[in-house]
Coordinates of C-alpha atoms and ligand atoms in Angstrom, one line a residue:
X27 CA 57.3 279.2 115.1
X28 CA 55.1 279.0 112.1
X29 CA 56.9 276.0 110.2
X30 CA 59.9 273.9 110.4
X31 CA 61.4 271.7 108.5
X32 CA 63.3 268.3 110.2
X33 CA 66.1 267.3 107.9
X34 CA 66.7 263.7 108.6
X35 CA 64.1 260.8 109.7
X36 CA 65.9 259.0 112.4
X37 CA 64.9 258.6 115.6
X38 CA 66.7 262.1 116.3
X39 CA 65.1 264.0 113.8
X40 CA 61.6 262.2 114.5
X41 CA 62.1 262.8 118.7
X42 CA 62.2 266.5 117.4
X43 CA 58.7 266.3 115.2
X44 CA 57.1 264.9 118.1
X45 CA 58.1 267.4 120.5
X46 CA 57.2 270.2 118.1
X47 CA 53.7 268.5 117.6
X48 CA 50.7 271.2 117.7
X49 CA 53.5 274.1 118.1
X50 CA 54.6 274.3 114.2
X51 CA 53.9 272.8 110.7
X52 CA 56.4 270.3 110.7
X53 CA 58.1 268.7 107.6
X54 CA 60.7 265.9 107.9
X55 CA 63.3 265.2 104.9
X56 CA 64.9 261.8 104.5
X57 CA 67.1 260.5 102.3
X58 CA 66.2 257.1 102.5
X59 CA 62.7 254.9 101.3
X60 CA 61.6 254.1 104.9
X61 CA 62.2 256.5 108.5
X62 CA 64.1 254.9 111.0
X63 CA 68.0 255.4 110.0
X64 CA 70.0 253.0 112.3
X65 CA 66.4 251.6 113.6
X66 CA 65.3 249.3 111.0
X67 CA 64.0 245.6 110.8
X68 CA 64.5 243.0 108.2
X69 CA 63.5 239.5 107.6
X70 CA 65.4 236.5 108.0
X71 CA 64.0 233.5 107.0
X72 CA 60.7 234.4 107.1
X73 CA 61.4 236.1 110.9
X74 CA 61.1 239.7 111.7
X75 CA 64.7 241.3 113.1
X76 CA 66.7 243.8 113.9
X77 CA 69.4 244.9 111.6
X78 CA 70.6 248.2 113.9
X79 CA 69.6 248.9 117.5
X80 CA 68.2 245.8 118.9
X81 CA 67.9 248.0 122.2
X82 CA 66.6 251.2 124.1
X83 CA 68.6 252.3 127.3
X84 CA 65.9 252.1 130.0
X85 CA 68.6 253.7 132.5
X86 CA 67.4 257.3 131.0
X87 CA 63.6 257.7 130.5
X88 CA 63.5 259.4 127.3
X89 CA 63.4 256.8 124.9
X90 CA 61.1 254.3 126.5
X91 CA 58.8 257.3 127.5
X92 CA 58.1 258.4 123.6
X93 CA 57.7 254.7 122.9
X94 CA 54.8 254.3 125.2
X95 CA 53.5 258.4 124.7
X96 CA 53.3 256.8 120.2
X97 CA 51.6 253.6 121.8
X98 CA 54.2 251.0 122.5
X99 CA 54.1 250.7 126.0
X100 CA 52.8 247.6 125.8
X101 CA 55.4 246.1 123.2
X102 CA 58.5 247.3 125.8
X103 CA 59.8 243.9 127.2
X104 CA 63.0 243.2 129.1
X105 CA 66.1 241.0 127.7
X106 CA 66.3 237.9 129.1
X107 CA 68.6 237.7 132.3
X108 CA 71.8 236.6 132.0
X109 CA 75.4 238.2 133.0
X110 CA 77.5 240.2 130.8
X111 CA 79.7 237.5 129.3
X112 CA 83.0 238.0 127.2
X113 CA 85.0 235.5 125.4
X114 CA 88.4 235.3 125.8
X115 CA 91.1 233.2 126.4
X116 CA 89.3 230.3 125.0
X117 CA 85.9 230.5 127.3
X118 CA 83.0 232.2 127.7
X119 CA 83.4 234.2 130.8
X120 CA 80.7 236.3 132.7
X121 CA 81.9 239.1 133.7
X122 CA 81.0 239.8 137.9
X123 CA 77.9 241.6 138.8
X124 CA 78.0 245.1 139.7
X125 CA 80.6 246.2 137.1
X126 CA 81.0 249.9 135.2
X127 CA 81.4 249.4 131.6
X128 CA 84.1 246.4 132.7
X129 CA 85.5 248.3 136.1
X130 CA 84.6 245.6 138.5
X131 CA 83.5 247.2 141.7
X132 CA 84.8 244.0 143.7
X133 CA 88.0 243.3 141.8
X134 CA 88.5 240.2 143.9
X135 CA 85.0 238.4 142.3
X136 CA 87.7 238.0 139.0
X137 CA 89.8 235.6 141.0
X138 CA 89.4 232.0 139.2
X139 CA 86.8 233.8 136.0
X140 CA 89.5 233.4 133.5
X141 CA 89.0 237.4 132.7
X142 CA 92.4 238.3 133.8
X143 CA 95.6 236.9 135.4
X144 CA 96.2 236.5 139.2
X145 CA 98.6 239.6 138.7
X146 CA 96.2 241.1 136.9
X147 CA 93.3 240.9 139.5
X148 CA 95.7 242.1 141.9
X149 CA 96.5 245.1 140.2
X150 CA 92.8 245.9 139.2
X151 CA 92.5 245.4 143.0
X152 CA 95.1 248.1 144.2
X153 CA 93.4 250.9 142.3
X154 CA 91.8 251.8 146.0
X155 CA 95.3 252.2 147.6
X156 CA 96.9 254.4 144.9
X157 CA 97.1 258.4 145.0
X158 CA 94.3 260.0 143.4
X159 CA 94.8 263.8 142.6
X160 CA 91.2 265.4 141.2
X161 CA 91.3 265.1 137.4
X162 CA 91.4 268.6 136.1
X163 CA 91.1 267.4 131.6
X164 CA 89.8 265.0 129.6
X165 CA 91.9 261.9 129.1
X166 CA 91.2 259.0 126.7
X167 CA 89.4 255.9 128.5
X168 CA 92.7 253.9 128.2
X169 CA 95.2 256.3 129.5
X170 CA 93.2 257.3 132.6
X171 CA 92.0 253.5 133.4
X172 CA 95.2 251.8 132.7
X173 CA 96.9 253.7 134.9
X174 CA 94.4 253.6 137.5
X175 CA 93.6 249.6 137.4
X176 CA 96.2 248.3 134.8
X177 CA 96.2 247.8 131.3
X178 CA 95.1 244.3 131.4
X179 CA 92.5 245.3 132.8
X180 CA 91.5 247.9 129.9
X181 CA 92.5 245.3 127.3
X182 CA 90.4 242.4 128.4
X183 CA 87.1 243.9 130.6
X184 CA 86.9 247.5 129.4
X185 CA 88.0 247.1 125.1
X186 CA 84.7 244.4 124.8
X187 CA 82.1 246.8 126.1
X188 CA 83.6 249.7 124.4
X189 CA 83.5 248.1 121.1
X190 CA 80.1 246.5 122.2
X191 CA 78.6 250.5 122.3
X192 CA 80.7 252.8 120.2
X193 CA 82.7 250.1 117.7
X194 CA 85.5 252.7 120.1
X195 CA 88.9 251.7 120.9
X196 CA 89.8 252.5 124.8
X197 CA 92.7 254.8 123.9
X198 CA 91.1 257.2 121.4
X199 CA 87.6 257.5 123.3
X200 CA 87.1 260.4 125.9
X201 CA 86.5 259.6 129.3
X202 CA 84.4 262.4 129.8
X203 CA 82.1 261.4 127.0
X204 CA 82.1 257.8 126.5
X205 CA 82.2 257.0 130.7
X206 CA 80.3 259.8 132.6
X207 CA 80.3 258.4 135.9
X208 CA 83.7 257.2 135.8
X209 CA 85.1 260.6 135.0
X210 CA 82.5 261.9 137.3
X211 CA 84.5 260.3 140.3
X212 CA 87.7 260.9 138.7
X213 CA 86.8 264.5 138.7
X214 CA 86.0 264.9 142.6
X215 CA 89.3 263.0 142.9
X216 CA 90.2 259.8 145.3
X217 CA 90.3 256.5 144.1
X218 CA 87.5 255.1 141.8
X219 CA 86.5 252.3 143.8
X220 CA 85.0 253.1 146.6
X221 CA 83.1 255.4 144.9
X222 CA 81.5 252.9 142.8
X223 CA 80.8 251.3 145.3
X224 CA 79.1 253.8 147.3
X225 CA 77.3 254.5 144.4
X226 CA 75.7 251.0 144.3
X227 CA 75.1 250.9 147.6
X228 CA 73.0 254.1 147.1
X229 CA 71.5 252.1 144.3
X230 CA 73.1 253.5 141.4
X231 CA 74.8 252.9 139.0
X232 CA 73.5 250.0 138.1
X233 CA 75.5 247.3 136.0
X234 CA 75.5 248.8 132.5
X235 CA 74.6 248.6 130.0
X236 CA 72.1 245.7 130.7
X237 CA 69.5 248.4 131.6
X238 CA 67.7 248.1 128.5
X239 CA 64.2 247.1 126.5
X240 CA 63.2 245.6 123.7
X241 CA 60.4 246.6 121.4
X242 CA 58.3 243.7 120.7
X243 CA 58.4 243.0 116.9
X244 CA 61.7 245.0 116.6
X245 CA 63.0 248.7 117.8
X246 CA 62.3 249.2 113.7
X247 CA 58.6 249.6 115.2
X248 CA 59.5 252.9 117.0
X249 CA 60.1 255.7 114.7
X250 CA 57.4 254.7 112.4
X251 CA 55.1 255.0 115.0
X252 CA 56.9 258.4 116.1
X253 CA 56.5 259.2 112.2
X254 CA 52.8 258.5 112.1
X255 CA 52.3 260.2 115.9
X256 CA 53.6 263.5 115.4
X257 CA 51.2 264.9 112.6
X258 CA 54.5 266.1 110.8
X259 CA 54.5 265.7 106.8
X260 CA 57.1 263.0 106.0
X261 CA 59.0 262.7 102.8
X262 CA 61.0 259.8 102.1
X263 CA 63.2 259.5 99.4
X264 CA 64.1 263.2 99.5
X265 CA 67.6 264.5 100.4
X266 CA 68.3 267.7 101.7
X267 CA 71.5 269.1 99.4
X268 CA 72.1 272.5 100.7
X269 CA 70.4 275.6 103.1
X270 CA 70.2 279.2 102.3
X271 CA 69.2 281.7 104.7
X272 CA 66.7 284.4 103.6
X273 CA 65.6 287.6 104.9
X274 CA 63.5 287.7 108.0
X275 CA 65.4 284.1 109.7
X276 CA 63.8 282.2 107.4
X277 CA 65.7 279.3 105.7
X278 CA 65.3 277.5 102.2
X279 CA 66.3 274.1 101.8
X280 CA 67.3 272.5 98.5
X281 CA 66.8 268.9 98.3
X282 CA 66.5 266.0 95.9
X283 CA 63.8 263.5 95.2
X284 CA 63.5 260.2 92.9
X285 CA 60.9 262.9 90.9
X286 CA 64.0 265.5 90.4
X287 CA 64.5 268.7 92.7
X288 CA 62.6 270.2 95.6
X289 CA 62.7 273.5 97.1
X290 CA 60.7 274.2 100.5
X291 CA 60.8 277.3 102.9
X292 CA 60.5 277.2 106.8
X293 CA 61.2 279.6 109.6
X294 CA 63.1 276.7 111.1
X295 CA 65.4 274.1 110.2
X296 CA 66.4 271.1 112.6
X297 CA 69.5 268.9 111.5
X298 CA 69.2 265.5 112.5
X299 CA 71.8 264.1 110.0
X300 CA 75.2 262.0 111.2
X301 CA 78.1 264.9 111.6
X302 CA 79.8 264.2 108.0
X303 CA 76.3 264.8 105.9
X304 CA 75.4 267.9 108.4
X305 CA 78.6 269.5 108.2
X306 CA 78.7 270.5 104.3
X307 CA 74.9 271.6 104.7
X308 CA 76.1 273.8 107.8
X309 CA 79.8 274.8 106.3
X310 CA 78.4 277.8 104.0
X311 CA 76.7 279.7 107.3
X312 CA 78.9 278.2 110.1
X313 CA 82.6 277.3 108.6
X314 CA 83.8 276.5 112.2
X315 CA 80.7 274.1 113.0
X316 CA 81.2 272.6 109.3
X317 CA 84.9 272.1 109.9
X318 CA 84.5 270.8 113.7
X319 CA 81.4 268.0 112.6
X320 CA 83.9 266.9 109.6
X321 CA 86.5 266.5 112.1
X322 CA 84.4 263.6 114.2
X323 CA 85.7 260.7 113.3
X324 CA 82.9 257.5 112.8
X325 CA 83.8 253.5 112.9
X326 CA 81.8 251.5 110.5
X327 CA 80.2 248.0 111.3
X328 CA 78.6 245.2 110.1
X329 CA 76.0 243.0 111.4
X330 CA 75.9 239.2 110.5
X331 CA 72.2 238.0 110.7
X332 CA 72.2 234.1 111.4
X333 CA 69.2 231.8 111.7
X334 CA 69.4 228.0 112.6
X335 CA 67.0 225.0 112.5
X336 CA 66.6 224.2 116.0
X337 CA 65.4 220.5 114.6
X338 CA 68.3 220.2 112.5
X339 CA 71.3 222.1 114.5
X340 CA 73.5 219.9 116.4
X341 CA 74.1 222.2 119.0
X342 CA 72.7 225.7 120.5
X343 CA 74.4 228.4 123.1
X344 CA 72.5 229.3 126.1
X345 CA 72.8 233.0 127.2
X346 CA 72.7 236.1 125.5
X347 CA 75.8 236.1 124.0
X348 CA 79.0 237.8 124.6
X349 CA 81.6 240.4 123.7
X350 CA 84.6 239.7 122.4
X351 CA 88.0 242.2 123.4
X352 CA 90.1 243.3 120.2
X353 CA 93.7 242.2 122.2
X354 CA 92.6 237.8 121.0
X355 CA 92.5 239.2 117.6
X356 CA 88.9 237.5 116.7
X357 CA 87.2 239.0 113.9
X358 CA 84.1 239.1 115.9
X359 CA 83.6 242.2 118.1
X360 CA 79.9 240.9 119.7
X361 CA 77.5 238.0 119.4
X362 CA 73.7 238.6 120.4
X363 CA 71.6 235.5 120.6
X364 CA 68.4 237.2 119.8
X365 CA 66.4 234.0 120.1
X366 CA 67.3 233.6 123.9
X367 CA 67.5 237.5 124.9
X368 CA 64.0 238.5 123.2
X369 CA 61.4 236.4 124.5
X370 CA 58.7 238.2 121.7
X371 CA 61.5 236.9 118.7
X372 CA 61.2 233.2 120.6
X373 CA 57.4 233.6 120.5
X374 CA 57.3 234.3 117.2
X375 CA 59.6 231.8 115.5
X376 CA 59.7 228.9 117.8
X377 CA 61.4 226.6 115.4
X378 CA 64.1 228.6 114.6
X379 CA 66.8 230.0 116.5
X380 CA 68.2 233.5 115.8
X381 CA 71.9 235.4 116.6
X382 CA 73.6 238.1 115.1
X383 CA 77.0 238.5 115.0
X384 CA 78.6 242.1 114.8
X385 CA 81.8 243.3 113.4
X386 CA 84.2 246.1 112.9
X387 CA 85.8 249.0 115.5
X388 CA 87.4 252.3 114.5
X389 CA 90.2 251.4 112.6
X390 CA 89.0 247.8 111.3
X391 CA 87.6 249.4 108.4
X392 CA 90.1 246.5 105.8
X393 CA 87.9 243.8 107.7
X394 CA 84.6 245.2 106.6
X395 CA 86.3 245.3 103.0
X396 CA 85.6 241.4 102.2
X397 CA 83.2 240.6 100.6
X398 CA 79.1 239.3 102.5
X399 CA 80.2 235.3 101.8
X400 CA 83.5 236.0 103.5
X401 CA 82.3 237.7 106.9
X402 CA 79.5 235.3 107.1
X403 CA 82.2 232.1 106.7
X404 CA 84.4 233.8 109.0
X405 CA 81.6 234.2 111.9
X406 CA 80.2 231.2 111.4
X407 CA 84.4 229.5 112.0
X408 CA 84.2 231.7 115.0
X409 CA 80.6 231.1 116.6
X410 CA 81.8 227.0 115.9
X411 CA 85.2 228.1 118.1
X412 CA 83.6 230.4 120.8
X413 CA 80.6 228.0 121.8
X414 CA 80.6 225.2 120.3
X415 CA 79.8 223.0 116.9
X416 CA 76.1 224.8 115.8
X417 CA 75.9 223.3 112.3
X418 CA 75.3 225.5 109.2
X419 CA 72.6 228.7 109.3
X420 CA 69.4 227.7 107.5
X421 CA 70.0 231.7 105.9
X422 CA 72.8 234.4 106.6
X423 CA 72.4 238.2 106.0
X424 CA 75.2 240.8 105.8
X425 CA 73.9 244.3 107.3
X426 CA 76.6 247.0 106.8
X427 CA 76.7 249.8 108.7
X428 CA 79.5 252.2 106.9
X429 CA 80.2 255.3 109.4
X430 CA 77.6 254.1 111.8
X431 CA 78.8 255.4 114.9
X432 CA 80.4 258.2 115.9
X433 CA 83.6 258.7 117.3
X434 CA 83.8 260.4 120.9
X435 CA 87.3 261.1 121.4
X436 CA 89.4 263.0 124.0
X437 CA 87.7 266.8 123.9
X438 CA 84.2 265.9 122.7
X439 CA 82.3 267.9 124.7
X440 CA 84.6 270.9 124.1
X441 CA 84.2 270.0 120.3
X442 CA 80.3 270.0 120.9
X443 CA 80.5 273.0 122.5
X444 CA 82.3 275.1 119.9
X445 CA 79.8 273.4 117.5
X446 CA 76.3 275.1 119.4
X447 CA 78.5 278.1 120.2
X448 CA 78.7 278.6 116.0
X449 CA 75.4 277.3 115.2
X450 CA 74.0 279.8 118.2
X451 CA 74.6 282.8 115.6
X452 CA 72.3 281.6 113.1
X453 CA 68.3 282.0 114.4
X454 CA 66.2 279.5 113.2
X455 CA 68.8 276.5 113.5
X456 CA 69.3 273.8 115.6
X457 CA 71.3 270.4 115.7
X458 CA 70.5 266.9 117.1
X459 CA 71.6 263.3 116.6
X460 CA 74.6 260.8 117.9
X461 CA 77.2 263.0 117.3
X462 CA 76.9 265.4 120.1
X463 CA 75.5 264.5 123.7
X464 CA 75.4 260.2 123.8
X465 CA 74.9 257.5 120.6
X466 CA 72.4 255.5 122.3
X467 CA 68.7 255.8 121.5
X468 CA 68.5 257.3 124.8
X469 CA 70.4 260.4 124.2
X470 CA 69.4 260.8 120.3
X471 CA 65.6 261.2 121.3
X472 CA 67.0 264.0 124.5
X473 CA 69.0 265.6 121.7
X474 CA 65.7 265.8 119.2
X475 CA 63.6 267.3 121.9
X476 CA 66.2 269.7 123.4
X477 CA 66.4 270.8 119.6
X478 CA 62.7 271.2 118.9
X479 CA 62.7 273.5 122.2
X480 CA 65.8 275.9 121.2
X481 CA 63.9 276.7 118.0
X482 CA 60.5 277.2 120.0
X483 CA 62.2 279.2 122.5
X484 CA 64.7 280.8 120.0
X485 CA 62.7 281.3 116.8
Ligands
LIG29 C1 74.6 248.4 114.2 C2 74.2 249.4 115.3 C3 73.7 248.9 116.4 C4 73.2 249.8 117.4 N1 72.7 249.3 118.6 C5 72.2 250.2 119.5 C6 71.4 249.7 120.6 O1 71.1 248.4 120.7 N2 70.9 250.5 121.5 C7 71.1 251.9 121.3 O2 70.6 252.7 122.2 N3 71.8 252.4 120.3 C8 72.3 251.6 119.4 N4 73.0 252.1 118.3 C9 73.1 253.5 118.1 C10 71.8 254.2 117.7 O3 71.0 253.3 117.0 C11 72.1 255.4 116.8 O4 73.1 256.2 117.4 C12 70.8 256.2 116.6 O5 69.8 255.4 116.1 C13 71.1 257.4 115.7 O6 69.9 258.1 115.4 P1 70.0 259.4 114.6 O7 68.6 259.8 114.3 O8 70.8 260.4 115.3 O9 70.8 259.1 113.2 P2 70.4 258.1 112.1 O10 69.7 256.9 112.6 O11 71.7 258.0 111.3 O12 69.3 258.9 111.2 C14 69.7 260.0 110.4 C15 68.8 259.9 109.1 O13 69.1 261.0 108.3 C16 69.0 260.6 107.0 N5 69.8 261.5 106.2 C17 71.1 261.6 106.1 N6 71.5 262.7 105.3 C18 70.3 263.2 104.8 C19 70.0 264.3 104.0 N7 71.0 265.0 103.4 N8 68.7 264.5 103.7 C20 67.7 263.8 104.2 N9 68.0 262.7 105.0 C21 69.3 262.5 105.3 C22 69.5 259.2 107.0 O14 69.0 258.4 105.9 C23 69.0 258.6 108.3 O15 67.7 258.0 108.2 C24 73.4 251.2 117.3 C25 74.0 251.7 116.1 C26 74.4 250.8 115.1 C27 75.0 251.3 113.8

């Protein structure tokens, strides 16, 4: 493959350069001033943060293996210990060791946490004893897990982590998609427990999603130093308006730029653009891929930046932070206490003390409506409520994320397949990014490399 151009410079698009490194000419297309998409840092008060991913799945190897390949090895660090905690029902509760996005694989370590009612534990608890038929479809997180360990159980230890990791609600989100393992087991059939916990016992799965790493300095670090790595030819500022194919599976893309309009050749194009920009680029060549990208549905978010005089603040939470499940009818979805989780953000601003508080599921879209001065009042009433009297933030930021993450819902993956099945008739094209095989970092970097090789191996 002689050259190709990358449309889109987040870590998807970027993953793809690198892998294409020393195999094509590589151009990447972004829209925006600065590479990076949902990976960005800010400044707070003086202090380097994150406003997107604060995280990298370390589970997977893919995204902490191009971090060290571009030179960060050394800046991977691990979180802080400390359990998965949720608040609700007017406490901070940790959530037991050993659980599965919520599903506790002892039930019985909820008696006396406050998570869920006596009759509630109990219920969670019988999911060994009931009847367990192999699942043959997909089924929404909610009506597979409710029926299997109650819906109190959805509602108050499954809803927080979903909204944690996909802004998803448990009855719209696929099993299949957005829990893996547990519609793994739900596919061989027989009850869910025991499986988990022979799983563990074998050493996997591990309690997720705490299997993650920090990039010293912030994850904003990592694509630019993908960007700078892979030798490609990076234009920022430039957004790609539509494709034509030409003779000989060659493609011309038509973008825009702050010095007016660009037009660029390649024998391959890679698009590494959320579903909703892809699919009008796409709809022309592929109708059926245009119309099935439209149809993915995305939450937006928003991410509350907070930083505190240590000195002058009456009070600061220990911990992590915690999730919060929709049924208490916060406003907050997630706090992160960056200051105690990052040990390289402590480092740096010892003084100060540093939390971000996020906002907004699929569906909560009115909430994201008011206005920076509201949300940050708001959060601030409810960090007061949820640990205690903190004083007022020394300065407050409002990051909005609109359509940030995509939607998995019941029939993803048979959604994902039509899409490659389409986009397999047209040589010279491939897809990446979160909308297809996993949101986190993790998955977008896989989806960027698998990408670059379809178009080496299918030029
Ligand atoms: C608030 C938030 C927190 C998150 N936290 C985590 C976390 O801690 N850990 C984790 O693993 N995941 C996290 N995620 C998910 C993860 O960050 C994203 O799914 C992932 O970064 C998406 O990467 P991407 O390259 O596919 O898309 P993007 O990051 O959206 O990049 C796409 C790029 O394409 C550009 N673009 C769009 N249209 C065009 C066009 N027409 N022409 C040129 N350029 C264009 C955009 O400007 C953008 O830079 C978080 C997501 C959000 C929103």
């Amino acid at each position: 493959m002689g050259s190709v151009i990358v449309i889109g410079g987040g870590i998807s698009g970027l993953a793809a350069a690198w892998q294409l490194r020393g195999h094509a000419d590589v151009t990447v297309l972004e829209g925006h001033t600065g590479v990076g998409g949902k990976l960005r840092t800010g400044t707070i008060a003086g202090i380097t943060v994150d406003e997107g991913a604060e995280s990298l799945m370390a589970l997977r190897p893919e995204a902490v293996e191009l971090a060290a390949a571009v030179g960060l090895g050394d800046a991977l660090c691990d979180p802080a210990k400390a359990p998965t905690t949720v608040w609700t029902r007017g406490g901070l509760r940790p959530l037991p060791p050993g659980h599965v996005m919520g599903i506790p694989t002892d039930p019985a370590a909820l008696a006396g946490s406050g998570l869920l009612s006596p009759g509630g534990v109990a219920r969670a608890a019988a999911e060994e004893r009931l009847p367990a038929a192999p699942l043959a479809e997909d089924l929404s997180v909610g009506h597979y897990l409710a029926a299997r360990f109650g819906r109190e159980a959805v509602d108050r230890l499954v809803e927080p982590l979903l909204g944690g990791v996909y802004a998803g609600r448990a009855d719209l989100l696929s099993l299949r998609a957005a829990m893996p393992r547990i519609a793994a087991v739900a596919e061989q059939g027989g009850p869910v427990l025991p499986a988990l916990r022979r799983m563990r016992a074998a050493g996997a799965p591990r309690s997720a999603p705490v299997a993650v790493q920090g990039v010293a300095g912030g994850t904003g670090r990592f694509p630019r130093a993908v960007a700078e790595a892979c030798g490609a030819r990076i234009l920022t500022g430039t957004t790609a308006r539509s494709l034509h194919r030409l003779p000989g599976n060659r493609w011309r893309v038509s973008a825009m730029t702050g010095d007016g309009p660009l037009t660029m050749e390649a024998d391959g194009v890679i698009l590494a653009v959320p579903a909703y920009e892809a699919a009008p680029l796409l709809r022309p060549h592929a109708p059926l891929a245009g119309e099935e990208l439209s149809a993915i549905p995305h939450a937006s978010t928003a991410v509350i930046t907070m930083a505190f005089s240590r000195a002058r603040s009456r009070f600061l939470p220990a911990g992590n932070g915690f999730l919060v499940p929709p049924v208490d009818g916060h406003l907050l979805k997630a706090a992160s206490f960056l200051s105690n989780k990052w040990p390289w953000l402590r480092a740096s601003a010892p003084d100060t003390f540093v939390l971000r508080a996020s906002v907004g599921r699929i569906g909560e879209e009115a909430l994201l409506s008011r206005p920076d001065r509201h949300l940050i009042r708001a959060a601030i009433a409810e960090l007061h409520h949820a640990v205690g009297p903190m004083g007022e933030p020394l300065a407050a930021r409002v990051t909005r994320w609109n359509r940030g993450l995509p939607q998995y819902c019941v029939g993803h993956h048979d959604r994902v397949a039509r899409i490659r099945e389409a986009t397999s008739k047209l040589p010279g094209l491939a897809l990446c990014g979160a909308a297809y095989e996993g949101v986190g970092v993790a998955a977008c970097v896989a989806t960027g490399h698998q990408a670059a090789r379809h178009l080496l191996t299918h030029p």
